[in-house]
Amino acid sequence: MPTQIGLISLGCAKNLIDSEIMLGHLQDEGMTLIPDAELADALIINTCSFIDVAKDESVGTIIEAVNARQEDPAREKQKIIVAGCLSQRFQKDLPGLLPEVDAFIGLDQITDVASIVRETLGRNLEGDGSLDTVTAKSRYIPDYTTPRFRLTPQHMAYLKIAEGCNHTCSFCIIPKIRGQHRSRTQESIVREAKGLIAQGVKEINLISQDTTYFGMDKWQGLGNRPNPTSGVNSEKGESLASLLRELNALEGDFWIRLLYTHPAHWSDELIETIAECPKVARYVDIPLQHISDHMLKEMNRKTDGKYIRDLLQRMRDGIPDLSIRTTFITSFPGETQEDHDELLEFIKEFKFERCGIFQYSKEEGTRAYKKEDHVHHATKKKRHRELSSVIDKVAIEVNESQLGKKLRVLVEEEGIARSMWDAPDIDGRIFVPIDLPVGEWADVMVTDHRGYDLIAKSLD
């Protein structure tokens, strides 16, 4: 009987692709994925550790699995394997803190998962201790030939175009976990996209830690820190703009969605490319984090408020019917009332089509961790409430502006669809007639809205 594997995938879409790659390799080795964790010979928990909430969820999930094994005689021999960012970030401490875990896998060991599972199944935890395979620095990057078992619906997929990050944002631990930025080749990405389209995928979501940095790590003479105000162009080599043009030229009826862009690396060329490529969704995910010069400097964001305002205006002017999604951090250490008020007014003024707000999370290992001027927790909650209230009001205005509009949507599940303005698992939904076929395109008209969601009727 083949080895049966259970998998719990936590965290972001980038982590999901790592889970898919592990499953692809396990499947190639004759192992079987099963939905019931209690029946699995080995349970893999792919973890996230970006912020405290993610760490707590990861540790809680591990402890749940350990307790379930102890309480259920049928699971006595089950092996628990912890993979992903938590293993990578706390590689020195985790085996001692969680001795009940049979094995730990880092980010560079996901292609070795089958052999690690086999070795783990042959070990005795009490006698041999935990198997720790995590290496110090992450250097791995997938290719179009990498085995992958997709966990997303048939009609949509994520496509990782790069790994790691060269930014040194003072609040972020990601570069220390996932390493320096490393781009795939354009040819590799295009070949993978062709394969996805052939499988029936109608929406390709491009992801990495910073999609706008794609190709720039390979440019001769530029180094790893291009001037954020100078603009870039693909004449120097492969870039996000050149990649989008190649993907747009592929045959098929599909969307290309752009996620995780950094404001420092946008250019007029990229704006023009999106406007000229009909298959690229009129949707840009661009986390700005703040608008105050003081905060942007403290966060080490390599941009200032004037640059951000100018960039956003150029994007709105250059790309018709564009939806801009962003996120902000409130109550970063040293944030003054003046900084907060500026952010509040900016959100009111700019009216982002999609917007989120997060409270600052103090993360060990980041530059901001040692700062002493932390915002009081009561002030933090108050500022979060005020910003959330403004974001909610803007969302209602945006939805009201959609009333009577005709939209092409992708039906996500029975009675629920998404437009170009809605990324999977992030943005709102469009409630549509239940008879529209799942995984197919449909033309609808917006008739009403409810909170962050729209209601539409079929035009077919």
Short mmCIF file of C-alpha atoms in Angstrom, two decimals:
data_model
loop_
_atom_site.label_atom_id
_atom_site.label_comp_id
_atom_site.label_asym_id
_atom_site.label_seq_id
_atom_site.Cartn_x
_atom_site.Cartn_y
_atom_site.Cartn_z
CA MET A 1 0.00 0.00 0.00
CA PRO A 2 1.45 3.43 -0.93
CA THR A 3 2.55 5.80 1.81
CA GLN A 4 -0.34 8.11 2.66
CA ILE A 5 0.43 11.79 3.22
CA GLY A 6 -1.65 14.44 4.95
CA LEU A 7 -0.87 18.11 4.36
CA ILE A 8 -1.83 21.33 6.12
CA SER A 9 -0.69 24.42 4.21
CA LEU A 10 -0.65 27.71 6.13
CA GLY A 11 0.24 31.25 5.11
CA CYS A 12 0.37 33.03 1.76
CA ALA A 13 0.13 31.94 -1.87
CA LYS A 14 3.94 31.72 -2.06
CA ASN A 15 3.79 29.11 0.69
CA LEU A 16 0.98 27.33 -1.15
CA ILE A 17 3.22 26.85 -4.18
CA ASP A 18 5.87 25.30 -1.89
CA SER A 19 3.16 22.90 -0.67
CA GLU A 20 2.21 22.08 -4.25
CA ILE A 21 5.85 21.39 -5.12
CA MET A 22 6.21 19.03 -2.14
CA LEU A 23 3.07 17.17 -3.16
CA GLY A 24 4.29 16.96 -6.76
CA HIS A 25 7.52 15.27 -5.65
CA LEU A 26 5.69 12.96 -3.25
CA GLN A 27 3.28 11.93 -5.99
CA ASP A 28 6.17 11.27 -8.38
CA GLU A 29 7.59 8.92 -5.75
CA GLY A 30 4.35 6.95 -5.56
CA MET A 31 2.99 8.46 -2.36
CA THR A 32 -0.68 9.42 -2.00
CA LEU A 33 -2.24 12.62 -0.65
CA ILE A 34 -5.30 11.99 1.52
CA PRO A 35 -7.72 14.56 3.00
CA ASP A 36 -8.10 12.82 6.38
CA ALA A 37 -5.08 13.68 8.52
CA GLU A 38 -5.88 10.96 11.03
CA LEU A 39 -5.32 8.28 8.37
CA ALA A 40 -1.98 9.61 7.16
CA ASP A 41 1.30 7.80 7.67
CA ALA A 42 2.97 11.22 7.73
CA LEU A 43 1.38 14.62 8.31
CA ILE A 44 3.25 17.59 6.80
CA ILE A 45 2.49 21.04 8.23
CA ASN A 46 3.80 23.79 5.95
CA THR A 47 4.12 26.80 8.25
CA CYS A 48 4.22 30.60 8.10
CA SER A 49 6.11 32.89 10.48
CA PHE A 50 5.82 36.33 8.88
CA ILE A 51 4.17 37.99 11.89
CA ASP A 52 3.09 36.96 15.41
CA VAL A 53 -0.41 35.92 14.33
CA ALA A 54 1.05 33.60 11.68
CA LYS A 55 3.56 32.14 14.13
CA ASP A 56 0.83 31.50 16.69
CA GLU A 57 -1.33 29.77 14.07
CA SER A 58 1.59 27.60 12.96
CA VAL A 59 2.61 26.57 16.48
CA GLY A 60 -1.04 26.01 17.45
CA THR A 61 -1.54 23.73 14.43
CA ILE A 62 1.58 21.71 15.30
CA ILE A 63 0.51 21.28 18.93
CA GLU A 64 -2.98 20.26 17.79
CA ALA A 65 -1.50 17.54 15.61
CA VAL A 66 0.79 16.33 18.40
CA ASN A 67 -2.11 16.18 20.89
CA ALA A 68 -4.35 14.38 18.37
CA ARG A 69 -1.65 11.75 17.87
CA GLN A 70 -1.30 11.22 21.61
CA GLU A 71 -5.05 10.91 22.12
CA ASP A 72 -5.82 8.62 19.18
CA PRO A 73 -4.29 5.09 19.32
CA ALA A 74 -4.82 4.76 15.55
CA ARG A 75 -2.38 7.65 15.00
CA GLU A 76 0.30 6.34 17.35
CA LYS A 77 2.77 5.62 14.54
CA GLN A 78 2.00 8.74 12.52
CA LYS A 79 4.98 10.99 11.77
CA ILE A 80 4.62 14.76 12.08
CA ILE A 81 6.84 16.81 9.75
CA VAL A 82 7.09 20.61 10.06
CA ALA A 83 8.10 22.48 6.90
CA GLY A 84 8.29 26.06 5.67
CA CYS A 85 9.08 29.46 7.11
CA LEU A 86 8.79 28.56 10.80
CA SER A 87 11.39 25.80 10.37
CA GLN A 88 13.65 28.10 8.37
CA ARG A 89 13.35 31.10 10.70
CA PHE A 90 13.81 29.24 13.99
CA GLN A 91 15.99 26.40 12.78
CA LYS A 92 18.30 26.50 15.83
CA ASP A 93 15.54 26.58 18.43
CA LEU A 94 12.59 24.61 17.04
CA PRO A 95 13.83 21.02 17.58
CA GLY A 96 14.37 21.80 21.27
CA LEU A 97 11.07 23.66 21.66
CA LEU A 98 9.02 21.03 19.81
CA PRO A 99 10.70 17.66 20.52
CA GLU A 100 7.45 15.85 19.64
CA VAL A 101 7.95 16.74 15.95
CA ASP A 102 9.57 13.92 13.95
CA ALA A 103 11.27 16.04 11.27
CA PHE A 104 11.89 19.63 10.19
CA ILE A 105 12.13 20.70 6.55
CA GLY A 106 13.52 24.07 5.42
CA LEU A 107 12.68 26.02 2.28
CA ASP A 108 15.48 24.42 0.28
CA GLN A 109 14.46 20.87 1.17
CA ILE A 110 10.99 20.86 -0.41
CA THR A 111 12.28 18.92 -3.45
CA ASP A 112 13.82 16.32 -1.11
CA VAL A 113 10.57 15.77 0.78
CA ALA A 114 10.01 12.20 -0.43
CA SER A 115 13.37 10.95 0.82
CA ILE A 116 12.88 12.88 4.08
CA VAL A 117 9.48 11.24 4.58
CA ARG A 118 10.98 7.78 3.97
CA GLU A 119 13.82 8.43 6.42
CA THR A 120 11.39 9.77 9.00
CA LEU A 121 9.12 6.72 8.71
CA GLY A 122 12.11 4.52 9.52
CA ARG A 123 13.15 6.48 12.61
CA ASN A 124 12.16 6.20 16.26
CA LEU A 125 11.57 9.63 17.77
CA GLU A 126 12.37 8.55 21.31
CA GLY A 127 15.60 6.87 20.30
CA ASP A 128 16.76 8.92 17.34
CA GLY A 129 15.29 12.36 18.11
CA SER A 130 13.92 14.78 15.53
CA LEU A 131 15.36 14.73 12.01
CA ASP A 132 16.55 18.26 11.23
CA THR A 133 17.27 18.86 7.52
CA VAL A 134 17.11 22.68 7.49
CA THR A 135 20.08 24.45 5.87
CA ALA A 136 21.27 27.91 6.91
CA LYS A 137 20.44 29.99 3.83
CA SER A 138 17.65 29.60 1.32
CA ARG A 139 18.80 29.53 -2.31
CA TYR A 140 16.23 27.33 -4.06
CA ILE A 141 14.02 28.53 -6.90
CA PRO A 142 11.54 26.39 -8.91
CA ASP A 143 11.58 25.81 -12.65
CA TYR A 144 8.93 24.91 -15.23
CA THR A 145 10.06 21.28 -14.97
CA THR A 146 9.49 21.18 -11.19
CA PRO A 147 6.81 18.60 -10.27
CA ARG A 148 3.74 20.30 -8.82
CA PHE A 149 0.34 19.09 -7.66
CA ARG A 150 -1.98 22.11 -7.75
CA LEU A 151 -4.25 22.74 -4.77
CA THR A 152 -6.12 25.63 -6.40
CA PRO A 153 -9.33 25.22 -8.44
CA GLN A 154 -8.86 24.06 -12.03
CA HIS A 155 -9.55 27.54 -13.45
CA MET A 156 -6.90 29.52 -11.53
CA ALA A 157 -3.27 29.13 -10.50
CA TYR A 158 -0.39 30.96 -8.88
CA LEU A 159 2.90 31.25 -10.75
CA LYS A 160 6.02 32.12 -8.74
CA ILE A 161 8.36 34.22 -10.88
CA ALA A 162 11.10 34.82 -8.30
CA GLU A 163 12.08 33.94 -4.77
CA GLY A 164 13.63 35.93 -1.90
CA CYS A 165 13.88 39.69 -1.43
CA ASN A 166 16.65 42.30 -1.51
CA HIS A 167 14.72 44.95 0.41
CA THR A 168 15.66 45.81 3.97
CA CYS A 169 12.34 47.10 5.25
CA SER A 170 12.88 47.55 8.97
CA PHE A 171 9.66 45.72 9.95
CA CYS A 172 10.13 42.64 7.75
CA ILE A 173 11.86 39.31 8.43
CA ILE A 174 11.28 37.79 4.96
CA PRO A 175 14.80 38.37 3.50
CA LYS A 176 16.30 36.54 6.48
CA ILE A 177 13.93 33.64 5.96
CA ARG A 178 13.77 33.34 2.17
CA GLY A 179 17.15 34.80 1.21
CA GLN A 180 18.17 37.28 -1.47
CA HIS A 181 16.06 37.92 -4.57
CA ARG A 182 16.56 35.39 -7.37
CA SER A 183 14.57 35.61 -10.57
CA ARG A 184 13.58 32.69 -12.73
CA THR A 185 14.28 32.98 -16.43
CA GLN A 186 11.57 34.49 -18.59
CA GLU A 187 11.58 31.38 -20.77
CA SER A 188 10.94 29.13 -17.77
CA ILE A 189 7.96 31.22 -16.62
CA VAL A 190 6.42 31.39 -20.10
CA ARG A 191 6.76 27.62 -20.54
CA GLU A 192 5.07 27.02 -17.20
CA ALA A 193 2.29 29.46 -18.11
CA LYS A 194 1.71 27.58 -21.40
CA GLY A 195 1.31 24.37 -19.44
CA LEU A 196 -1.19 25.94 -17.06
CA ILE A 197 -3.25 27.37 -19.93
CA ALA A 198 -3.28 23.94 -21.58
CA GLN A 199 -4.71 22.56 -18.32
CA GLY A 200 -7.63 24.97 -18.55
CA VAL A 201 -6.36 27.74 -16.27
CA LYS A 202 -8.13 31.03 -16.97
CA GLU A 203 -6.39 33.18 -14.38
CA ILE A 204 -2.63 33.23 -13.78
CA ASN A 205 -1.57 35.11 -10.65
CA LEU A 206 2.08 36.19 -10.79
CA ILE A 207 3.69 36.18 -7.36
CA SER A 208 7.03 36.62 -5.60
CA GLN A 209 8.23 38.69 -2.68
CA ASP A 210 8.61 41.63 -5.11
CA THR A 211 7.32 40.97 -8.63
CA THR A 212 8.51 44.38 -9.88
CA TYR A 213 12.12 43.35 -9.15
CA PHE A 214 11.87 40.47 -11.62
CA GLY A 215 14.98 40.25 -13.81
CA MET A 216 16.70 43.20 -12.19
CA ASP A 217 19.01 41.00 -10.12
CA LYS A 218 20.54 39.81 -13.41
CA TRP A 219 21.20 43.21 -14.97
CA GLN A 220 24.91 43.86 -15.42
CA GLY A 221 26.27 46.98 -13.72
CA LEU A 222 23.09 47.85 -11.87
CA GLY A 223 23.80 46.04 -8.63
CA ASN A 224 20.88 45.17 -6.38
CA ARG A 225 19.63 48.66 -5.53
CA PRO A 226 18.37 50.57 -8.59
CA ASN A 227 17.48 54.21 -8.01
CA PRO A 228 13.74 54.16 -7.14
CA THR A 229 13.10 57.49 -8.86
CA SER A 230 14.99 56.81 -12.09
CA GLY A 231 12.62 54.30 -13.67
CA VAL A 232 13.77 51.13 -15.40
CA ASN A 233 13.39 49.65 -18.84
CA SER A 234 13.73 46.19 -20.32
CA GLU A 235 16.43 47.18 -22.82
CA LYS A 236 18.93 46.18 -20.14
CA GLY A 237 17.51 42.67 -19.88
CA GLU A 238 14.47 40.73 -18.78
CA SER A 239 11.99 42.67 -16.68
CA LEU A 240 8.41 42.44 -15.50
CA ALA A 241 7.37 44.50 -18.52
CA SER A 242 9.06 42.14 -21.00
CA LEU A 243 7.58 39.13 -19.17
CA LEU A 244 4.05 40.54 -19.29
CA ARG A 245 4.34 41.17 -23.03
CA GLU A 246 5.42 37.58 -23.65
CA LEU A 247 2.65 36.16 -21.48
CA ASN A 248 0.08 38.42 -23.13
CA ALA A 249 1.13 37.03 -26.54
CA LEU A 250 0.28 33.45 -25.56
CA GLU A 251 -2.78 31.91 -27.18
CA GLY A 252 -5.85 31.38 -25.03
CA ASP A 253 -8.56 33.21 -23.13
CA PHE A 254 -7.08 34.03 -19.74
CA TRP A 255 -6.18 36.81 -17.28
CA ILE A 256 -2.75 37.63 -15.91
CA ARG A 257 -2.93 39.17 -12.43
CA LEU A 258 -0.08 41.11 -10.86
CA LEU A 259 0.46 40.63 -7.12
CA TYR A 260 3.09 41.80 -4.61
CA THR A 261 4.63 44.78 -6.42
CA HIS A 262 6.92 47.28 -4.67
CA PRO A 263 6.47 51.00 -5.40
CA ALA A 264 10.22 51.61 -5.72
CA HIS A 265 10.55 49.66 -8.98
CA TRP A 266 7.62 50.85 -11.05
CA SER A 267 8.35 52.61 -14.33
CA ASP A 268 6.47 54.32 -17.15
CA GLU A 269 7.35 51.32 -19.31
CA LEU A 270 5.56 48.96 -16.93
CA ILE A 271 2.50 51.23 -16.81
CA GLU A 272 2.43 51.39 -20.63
CA THR A 273 2.85 47.62 -20.88
CA ILE A 274 -0.17 46.91 -18.66
CA ALA A 275 -2.27 49.42 -20.59
CA GLU A 276 -1.29 47.84 -23.93
CA CYS A 277 -1.75 44.18 -22.89
CA PRO A 278 -5.45 43.23 -22.84
CA LYS A 279 -4.84 39.95 -21.00
CA VAL A 280 -3.21 41.71 -18.04
CA ALA A 281 -5.89 42.43 -15.45
CA ARG A 282 -6.55 46.08 -14.65
CA TYR A 283 -5.52 45.33 -11.10
CA VAL A 284 -2.32 46.15 -9.24
CA ASP A 285 -1.36 44.96 -5.77
CA ILE A 286 1.12 47.51 -4.40
CA PRO A 287 1.63 47.51 -0.60
CA LEU A 288 2.57 51.09 0.31
CA GLN A 289 2.78 50.64 4.12
CA HIS A 290 2.51 54.42 4.83
CA ILE A 291 2.47 57.86 3.22
CA SER A 292 4.24 59.95 5.86
CA ASP A 293 7.87 60.74 4.91
CA HIS A 294 8.82 60.20 8.55
CA MET A 295 7.33 56.72 8.64
CA LEU A 296 8.56 55.70 5.19
CA LYS A 297 12.10 56.63 6.24
CA GLU A 298 11.81 54.73 9.52
CA MET A 299 10.43 51.72 7.64
CA ASN A 300 13.31 51.98 5.12
CA ARG A 301 10.92 51.86 2.18
CA LYS A 302 13.21 53.66 -0.33
CA THR A 303 10.36 55.98 -1.37
CA ASP A 304 8.75 59.15 -0.03
CA GLY A 305 5.22 60.52 -0.01
CA LYS A 306 5.69 62.73 -3.07
CA TYR A 307 7.06 59.80 -5.12
CA ILE A 308 4.13 57.57 -4.09
CA ARG A 309 1.49 60.20 -4.92
CA ASP A 310 3.08 60.87 -8.30
CA LEU A 311 3.38 57.15 -9.11
CA LEU A 312 -0.24 56.42 -8.21
CA GLN A 313 -1.44 59.31 -10.35
CA ARG A 314 0.64 58.11 -13.31
CA MET A 315 -0.82 54.64 -12.86
CA ARG A 316 -4.38 55.96 -12.76
CA ASP A 317 -3.78 58.22 -15.78
CA GLY A 318 -1.96 55.55 -17.79
CA ILE A 319 -4.12 52.46 -17.16
CA PRO A 320 -7.86 52.92 -17.81
CA ASP A 321 -10.31 51.33 -15.35
CA LEU A 322 -7.49 50.36 -12.96
CA SER A 323 -8.12 48.91 -9.51
CA ILE A 324 -5.29 49.61 -7.07
CA ARG A 325 -5.02 47.38 -4.02
CA THR A 326 -2.74 48.41 -1.16
CA THR A 327 -2.05 47.73 2.50
CA PHE A 328 -0.81 50.01 5.26
CA ILE A 329 0.82 49.49 8.65
CA THR A 330 -0.50 51.52 11.55
CA SER A 331 1.36 52.30 14.79
CA PHE A 332 4.87 51.52 13.62
CA PRO A 333 7.37 52.56 16.35
CA GLY A 334 7.64 56.34 16.52
CA GLU A 335 4.43 57.00 14.58
CA THR A 336 3.09 60.38 15.71
CA GLN A 337 -0.46 61.64 15.67
CA GLU A 338 0.55 63.81 12.72
CA ASP A 339 1.80 60.73 10.81
CA HIS A 340 -1.46 58.94 11.56
CA ASP A 341 -3.60 61.89 10.47
CA GLU A 342 -1.67 62.17 7.19
CA LEU A 343 -2.34 58.51 6.44
CA LEU A 344 -6.01 58.90 7.34
CA GLU A 345 -6.42 61.86 4.98
CA PHE A 346 -4.48 60.12 2.22
CA ILE A 347 -6.85 57.12 2.28
CA LYS A 348 -9.87 59.45 2.23
CA GLU A 349 -8.39 61.46 -0.63
CA PHE A 350 -7.10 58.70 -2.89
CA LYS A 351 -10.03 56.27 -2.48
CA PHE A 352 -8.24 53.00 -3.17
CA GLU A 353 -10.46 50.44 -4.84
CA ARG A 354 -9.07 47.78 -2.49
CA CYS A 355 -7.33 48.54 0.81
CA GLY A 356 -6.26 46.78 4.01
CA ILE A 357 -4.77 47.92 7.31
CA PHE A 358 -2.53 45.98 9.70
CA GLN A 359 -1.30 46.79 13.17
CA TYR A 360 2.49 46.78 13.49
CA SER A 361 3.86 43.44 14.67
CA LYS A 362 7.14 43.47 16.60
CA GLU A 363 9.28 40.78 15.00
CA GLU A 364 12.51 39.48 16.48
CA GLY A 365 15.41 39.77 14.04
CA THR A 366 14.13 42.91 12.29
CA ARG A 367 15.71 46.36 12.58
CA ALA A 368 12.55 47.75 14.16
CA TYR A 369 12.56 45.13 16.93
CA LYS A 370 15.02 47.09 19.08
CA LYS A 371 13.25 50.43 18.71
CA GLU A 372 12.11 51.86 22.02
CA ASP A 373 9.39 54.30 20.94
CA HIS A 374 6.60 51.73 20.48
CA VAL A 375 3.04 52.98 20.27
CA HIS A 376 0.85 52.19 23.29
CA HIS A 377 -1.49 49.25 22.65
CA ALA A 378 -4.60 51.36 23.36
CA THR A 379 -3.47 54.00 20.84
CA LYS A 380 -2.66 51.24 18.36
CA LYS A 381 -6.22 49.87 18.59
CA LYS A 382 -7.75 53.34 18.34
CA ARG A 383 -5.77 54.19 15.20
CA HIS A 384 -6.63 50.84 13.65
CA ARG A 385 -10.34 51.48 14.26
CA GLU A 386 -10.17 54.95 12.74
CA LEU A 387 -8.37 53.76 9.62
CA SER A 388 -10.66 50.74 9.24
CA SER A 389 -13.70 53.01 9.44
CA VAL A 390 -12.41 55.22 6.63
CA ILE A 391 -11.51 52.19 4.51
CA ASP A 392 -15.03 50.80 4.99
CA LYS A 393 -16.60 54.09 3.87
CA VAL A 394 -14.38 54.27 0.77
CA ALA A 395 -15.27 50.65 -0.07
CA ILE A 396 -18.97 51.54 -0.04
CA GLU A 397 -18.33 54.51 -2.36
CA VAL A 398 -16.33 52.31 -4.73
CA ASN A 399 -19.07 49.67 -4.79
CA GLU A 400 -21.76 52.29 -5.41
CA SER A 401 -19.77 53.50 -8.41
CA GLN A 402 -20.06 49.99 -9.87
CA LEU A 403 -23.88 49.94 -9.90
CA GLY A 404 -25.22 49.43 -13.42
CA LYS A 405 -21.82 48.44 -14.82
CA LYS A 406 -21.39 45.43 -17.09
CA LEU A 407 -18.56 43.15 -16.00
CA ARG A 408 -16.88 40.06 -17.31
CA VAL A 409 -16.43 37.70 -14.37
CA LEU A 410 -14.86 34.35 -13.65
CA VAL A 411 -17.27 32.09 -11.76
CA GLU A 412 -15.38 30.87 -8.69
CA GLU A 413 -17.98 28.56 -7.21
CA GLU A 414 -21.72 28.11 -7.43
CA GLY A 415 -23.30 31.58 -7.18
CA ILE A 416 -19.99 33.40 -6.57
CA ALA A 417 -17.70 35.11 -9.10
CA ARG A 418 -14.77 37.50 -9.30
CA SER A 419 -14.01 40.36 -11.67
CA MET A 420 -10.63 41.70 -12.80
CA TRP A 421 -10.74 43.84 -9.66
CA ASP A 422 -10.89 40.86 -7.30
CA ALA A 423 -7.89 38.69 -6.45
CA PRO A 424 -8.61 35.19 -5.10
CA ASP A 425 -8.90 34.85 -1.30
CA ILE A 426 -8.14 38.57 -0.81
CA ASP A 427 -10.85 40.80 -2.18
CA GLY A 428 -14.64 40.81 -2.19
CA ARG A 429 -17.01 38.56 -4.11
CA ILE A 430 -19.70 39.07 -6.71
CA PHE A 431 -22.90 37.14 -6.04
CA VAL A 432 -24.26 35.86 -9.35
CA PRO A 433 -27.07 33.46 -10.44
CA ILE A 434 -26.34 29.90 -9.30
CA ASP A 435 -26.88 28.47 -12.77
CA LEU A 436 -23.69 30.07 -14.16
CA PRO A 437 -21.10 27.30 -14.74
CA VAL A 438 -18.19 27.19 -12.27
CA GLY A 439 -14.77 27.89 -13.76
CA GLU A 440 -16.17 29.69 -16.79
CA TRP A 441 -16.49 33.30 -17.92
CA ALA A 442 -19.81 35.13 -17.64
CA ASP A 443 -21.12 38.60 -18.48
CA VAL A 444 -23.08 40.23 -15.67
CA MET A 445 -24.49 43.60 -14.63
CA VAL A 446 -24.03 44.94 -11.08
CA THR A 447 -27.39 45.58 -9.43
CA ASP A 448 -26.54 46.05 -5.73
CA HIS A 449 -23.81 45.80 -3.11
CA ARG A 450 -23.51 44.33 0.36
CA GLY A 451 -20.50 45.34 2.45
CA TYR A 452 -17.41 44.59 0.37
CA ASP A 453 -19.36 42.38 -2.03
CA LEU A 454 -21.37 43.09 -5.18
CA ILE A 455 -24.60 41.53 -6.41
CA ALA A 456 -25.09 41.03 -10.15
CA LYS A 457 -27.48 39.52 -12.66
CA SER A 458 -26.59 37.55 -15.75
CA LEU A 459 -26.52 39.19 -19.19
CA ASP A 460 -26.35 35.87 -21.03
#
